[in-house]
């Protein structure tokens, strides 16, 4: 096994950095450097150097070391351009080398000299990094889990694991903003929405949410938007809801202006609560009991309140759906539909409601429209609800879904079919029945007061409930401790009949039961008649037609072929960072040690997981230049929310809780104002189209000096350059009593070259699904941890069930202690395989690629303002207003025409109207960059033919794009341009293979007017 060195005591900053620190850095920045200088040296802890067992002479020979270095170094595989290409690209840009480019791009006042504290990737290689991670994770104990609480063992169909979860055609796709080249995953999510509607009995469902706890919080907020929340500002939560969901709701309610009342729904008089807007219950409840909420629903409705039900989807296969007892909103987690537990995530949460509430729903919706040929086509629907349109008035700050996991859940249902789902539910219930019967026969008293589905509570007071749970944990068996006298066991499809015998035997061995008794429970897999589902559901063909693995494989492959992902060509979406998602980074996510861990397993079983997570936190602390990190936020928007709450908590702690003004530049991501609004902040906008005017900014801060809480700023700017005055901007905020929140969306341009700590920020979130190589999955999952300065560390998120070592006073922002821990191995591998040099080179090459493309396209398009040296950061913006005016060709036409060239479009119309924002990332080689540039130049030539009248303004390759294979093969062709121009405008499409959009341009307005959100 790889040797490990003892951590070094200190890191010494260079003379140049000490000089900069003394001359220019604020007191906060000096704290940052001291923290960095005393950090644990991760490079030594996880390095590949150390005692090799060789003689001193051999060990010290540099030539021998070079000869014997691993040949599977990851950096050359991750970085696109070769050394020869690098020199050519620098020449095109007009700089002598990469160092000069960085000097002309990043202001000297914020350039970083201190190296990143990361493992020695050069001497580990890919295989060595995998071996190291395996050695860490081998400290985990994979136990038999009966904990439940919303997390269950599941059997992931191998055909789904191989052909979807581990398939780059699925996991490297982006959110389906370009519908014509996203029909595969759009169809799959449409299936998911249908599945949720059928299970819950509700009319509409969204494309998934982040986790069950936050889905419940979103439901509370949705109800507040439905009623008059000024007069109805109370929300009731049953004490029998899962504790992690209650934890999330407590924090969300506090800053949402909602009074949260937690109690016994059976004894609460809802008629005497005129301020109540809604209530949340669990079905089955957290103790496993099935309860009839119909009376409660009637009472709530008579008083103008709404019922939210958090429901187990597998239980809904067997028991009556919440729609039948009056639910207004149903939420839950689809994790047990073929998705691993992954130590808490990721998995797809769901939300379902009535049609009349659809415009108030958070998250994304997939709907059906038609294309220009009149054929059915899927698209993202009702996007005007989202943050990039409505900003602080948006329905939520949720800007993503859990698409990859929702697709897995949908495919699980398709694979098992309706009949198979019924059998699985009956089997799971049968296991619970068998256990309940066996322990009753052993003389154990059941504590489950009523019908149950998969969870059985029993009396353990004779031996002490806590003592019993601890004894069985030592044997690799995990039960749930309910209170001093009660324990519960929850069953799932991963359990088999012998597990019941083993569990009952273990209980007897621990002193529970051992006597004799009788049981009246019939083990038949049938739920109580009072709760049994009686009406047909999931009758759609897709859930009842695929029987063989062969056909299942072909169905998924058919959908995959409809989508353009990174396995086909570069995706240059600005501010999205569609970089390589390496196989070595992703492989550990499928290991049992990663996939099969319950988030509430005892610490004695999760030592390896925690070591990996805490070392990743240290990697991120080094990258950001901060002091502490929380991995709990599950997305970038979740990180924004958490970071702003940390600021609010800090200000409250120092007696300045009245500070609630948040300044946000006009170019900010739409989630910024949406997150600030969720934190009960007042938003003040400032123009920054050419950088923030310091005089105007100071005046704004001074105006609000008594209430200034924060500045939210993205660095480098979303307009594609590094703000020269960023340090002074941060200093002004601090001068007037505020804190600086840095949006980490553009962190890919900072890695190792500068840091949030150096610019003067206090907290930032990181998009690990962008910067640190977690794949986008077609629209999720993500991971949005926050890093903070030392003074904010005491206020980081915590958790009611298990407190992470970083946990502070804030409370939970996600359902699981470490958020989506199952994909944390991906950024861990990214940092470890690349090491300090490779991670820093990632930023250098990202800046190189962007400036090379800018230089090539500048003669043909109007490039928006960059810095004083005419250099962009890792992305740049092309303003198409002049093209639109001269030809009638808009950014959407160019985006659709790019599909004919085999490319996904850059980001459209943000942050500049009528623009395209291009971000190539570091992973694309010069050849691919040139192909994209050649395509854009060819499109500009096509536009000139519209401008000069060669082609009509309403019938040309851009207005008609994209062109499908069906249209090209039709006998009739009426356009004034040839079929070859339409489909094969450049030679490489014949040489490298043509990607065919399967539908024509989709009618967006029709899809919003005539909503169809599920299969009938």
CSV table of C-alpha atoms in Angstrom, one decimal, residues 14 27 34 39 62 114 120 163 191 248 281 289 443 467 501 528 595 643 727 785 837 863 958 1013:
chain,number,residue,atom,x,y,z
A,14,UNK,CA,7.3,33.2,-0.7
A,27,UNK,CA,-6.4,42.4,7.9
A,34,UNK,CA,-1.8,32.6,8.3
A,39,UNK,CA,-2.9,24.1,7.3
A,62,UNK,CA,16.6,12.4,-9.9
A,114,UNK,CA,1.3,30.2,-2.5
A,120,UNK,CA,1.2,14.7,-5.4
A,163,UNK,CA,-26.1,1.8,-19.9
A,191,UNK,CA,-41.7,9.3,-18.0
A,248,UNK,CA,-34.4,21.6,7.3
A,281,UNK,CA,-47.4,14.8,7.5
A,289,UNK,CA,-47.3,3.6,10.9
A,443,UNK,CA,-42.4,-12.7,23.2
A,467,UNK,CA,-27.6,-0.6,24.5
A,501,UNK,CA,-33.9,-15.2,10.8
A,528,UNK,CA,-54.4,-3.5,5.6
A,595,UNK,CA,-22.8,3.3,-2.9
A,643,UNK,CA,-23.5,31.0,2.6
A,727,UNK,CA,-10.0,44.1,-3.6
A,785,UNK,CA,-20.2,23.3,-0.7
A,837,UNK,CA,0.3,21.7,-10.6
A,863,UNK,CA,-16.8,40.7,-28.6
A,958,UNK,CA,-30.5,29.6,-40.0
A,1013,UNK,CA,-46.8,17.4,-18.6
